[in-house]
Short mmCIF file of C-alpha atoms in Angstrom, two decimals:
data_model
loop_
_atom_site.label_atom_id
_atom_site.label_comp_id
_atom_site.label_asym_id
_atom_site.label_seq_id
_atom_site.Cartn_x
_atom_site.Cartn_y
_atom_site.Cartn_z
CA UNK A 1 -7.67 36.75 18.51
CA UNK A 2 -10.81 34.43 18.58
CA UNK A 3 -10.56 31.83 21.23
CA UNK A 4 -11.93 28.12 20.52
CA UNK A 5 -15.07 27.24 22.09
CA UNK A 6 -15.63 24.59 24.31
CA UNK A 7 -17.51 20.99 22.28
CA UNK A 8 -21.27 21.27 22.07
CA UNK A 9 -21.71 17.60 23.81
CA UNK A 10 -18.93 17.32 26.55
CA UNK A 11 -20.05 13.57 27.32
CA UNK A 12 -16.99 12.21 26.49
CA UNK A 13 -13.68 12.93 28.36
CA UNK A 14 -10.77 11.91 30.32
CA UNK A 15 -9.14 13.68 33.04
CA UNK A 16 -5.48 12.89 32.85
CA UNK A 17 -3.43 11.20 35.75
CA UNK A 18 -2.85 14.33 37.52
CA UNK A 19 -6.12 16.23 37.31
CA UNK A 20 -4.70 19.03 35.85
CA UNK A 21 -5.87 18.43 32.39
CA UNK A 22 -9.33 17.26 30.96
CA UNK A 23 -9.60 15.47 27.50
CA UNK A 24 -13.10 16.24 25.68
CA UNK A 25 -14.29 14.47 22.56
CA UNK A 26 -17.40 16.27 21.51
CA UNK A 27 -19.52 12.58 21.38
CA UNK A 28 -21.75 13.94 18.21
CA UNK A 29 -18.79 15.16 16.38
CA UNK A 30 -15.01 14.22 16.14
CA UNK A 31 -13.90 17.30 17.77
CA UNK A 32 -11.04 16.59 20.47
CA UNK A 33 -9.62 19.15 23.26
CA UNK A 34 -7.67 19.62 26.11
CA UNK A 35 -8.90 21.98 28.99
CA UNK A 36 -6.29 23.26 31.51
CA UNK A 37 -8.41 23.22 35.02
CA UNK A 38 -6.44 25.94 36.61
CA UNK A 39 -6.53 28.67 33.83
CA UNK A 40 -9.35 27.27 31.50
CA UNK A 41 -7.56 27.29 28.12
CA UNK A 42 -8.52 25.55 25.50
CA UNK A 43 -6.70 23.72 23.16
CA UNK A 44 -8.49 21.91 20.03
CA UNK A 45 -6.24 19.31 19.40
CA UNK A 46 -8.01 17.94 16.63
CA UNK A 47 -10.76 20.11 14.27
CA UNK A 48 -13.96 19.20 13.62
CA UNK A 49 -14.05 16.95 10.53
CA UNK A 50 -17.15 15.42 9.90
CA UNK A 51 -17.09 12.53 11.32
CA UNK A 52 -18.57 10.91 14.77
CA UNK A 53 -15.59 9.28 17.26
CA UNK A 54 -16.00 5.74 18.66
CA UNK A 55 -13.25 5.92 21.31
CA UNK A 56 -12.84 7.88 24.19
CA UNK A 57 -9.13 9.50 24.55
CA UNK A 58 -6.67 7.83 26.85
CA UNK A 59 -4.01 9.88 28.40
CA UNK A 60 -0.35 8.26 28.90
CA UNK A 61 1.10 10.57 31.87
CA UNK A 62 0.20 13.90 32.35
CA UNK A 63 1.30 15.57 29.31
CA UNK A 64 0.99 12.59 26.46
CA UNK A 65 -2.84 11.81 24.81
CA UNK A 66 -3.82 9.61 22.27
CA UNK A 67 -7.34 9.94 20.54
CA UNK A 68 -8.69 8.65 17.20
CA UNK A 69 -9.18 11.22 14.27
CA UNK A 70 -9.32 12.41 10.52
CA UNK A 71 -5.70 13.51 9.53
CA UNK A 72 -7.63 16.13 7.23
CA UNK A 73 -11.07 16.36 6.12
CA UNK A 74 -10.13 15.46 2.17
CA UNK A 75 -9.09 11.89 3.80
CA UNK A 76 -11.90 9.01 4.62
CA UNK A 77 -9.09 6.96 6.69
CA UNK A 78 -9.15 7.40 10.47
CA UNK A 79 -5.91 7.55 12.57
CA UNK A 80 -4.60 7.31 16.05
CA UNK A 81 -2.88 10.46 17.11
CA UNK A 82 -0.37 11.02 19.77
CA UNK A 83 -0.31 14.69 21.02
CA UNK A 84 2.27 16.17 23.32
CA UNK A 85 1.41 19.43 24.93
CA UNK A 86 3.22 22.10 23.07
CA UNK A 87 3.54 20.04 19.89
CA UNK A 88 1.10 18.76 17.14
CA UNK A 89 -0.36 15.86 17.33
CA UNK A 90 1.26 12.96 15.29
CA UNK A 91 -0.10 9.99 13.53
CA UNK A 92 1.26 6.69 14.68
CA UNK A 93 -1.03 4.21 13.13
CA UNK A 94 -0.05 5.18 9.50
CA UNK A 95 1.44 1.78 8.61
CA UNK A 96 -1.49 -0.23 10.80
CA UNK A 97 -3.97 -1.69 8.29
CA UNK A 98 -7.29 -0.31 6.79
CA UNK A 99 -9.25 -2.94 9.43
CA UNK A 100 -7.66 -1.91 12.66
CA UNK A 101 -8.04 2.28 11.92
CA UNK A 102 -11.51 1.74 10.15
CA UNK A 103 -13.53 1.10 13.60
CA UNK A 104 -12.06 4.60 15.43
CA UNK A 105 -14.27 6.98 13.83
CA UNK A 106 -17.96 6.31 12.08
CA UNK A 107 -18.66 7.97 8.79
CA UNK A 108 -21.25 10.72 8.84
CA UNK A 109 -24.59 9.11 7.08
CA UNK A 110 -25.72 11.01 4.26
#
């Protein structure tokens, strides 16, 4: 089994409220992940799509992150994602409009 590798850049992150956990948005990239401090696993909550994030992740309790990302990489519109450890993460801004979602990421210049 390969395990995921830690972001190149880990400039951006957010412990959450209990220390136990460690969001990391690679700042060059749109990579997002969640590091468990006691063991060290990894969890890439969000693939790398292409795209640079604007926002920082933002935990809600201890086991409940949101964070801006590409839903897929054949998609050009940004959403907020709720992830839940143990589950996938979930889009919740999929009826917000183009305006609000456009500012969370920055397309790649070509």
């Amino acid at each position: 089994r390969v395990l995921p590798t830690l972001p190149q850049d880990l400039a951006a992150f957010a412990p959450s409220p209990d220390g136990r956990q460690i969001a990391i948005v690679e700042s060059g990239s749109d990579v997002v992940a969640v590091l468990e401090v006691a063991t060290g696993a990894l969890e890439v909550v969000s693939p790398k799509r292409g795209w640079k994030s604007k926002v920082l992740p933002a935990w809600r309790g201890t086991n409940e992150l949101y964070f801006a990302a590409l839903p897929a990489s054949s998609t050009n519109r940004p959403e907020l994602f709720r992830w839940r450890k143990g589950s996938a993460p979930q889009a919740i801004s999929t009826n917000w409009p183009d305006a609000v979602v456009s500012t969370l990421l920055q397309k790649p210049e070509k």
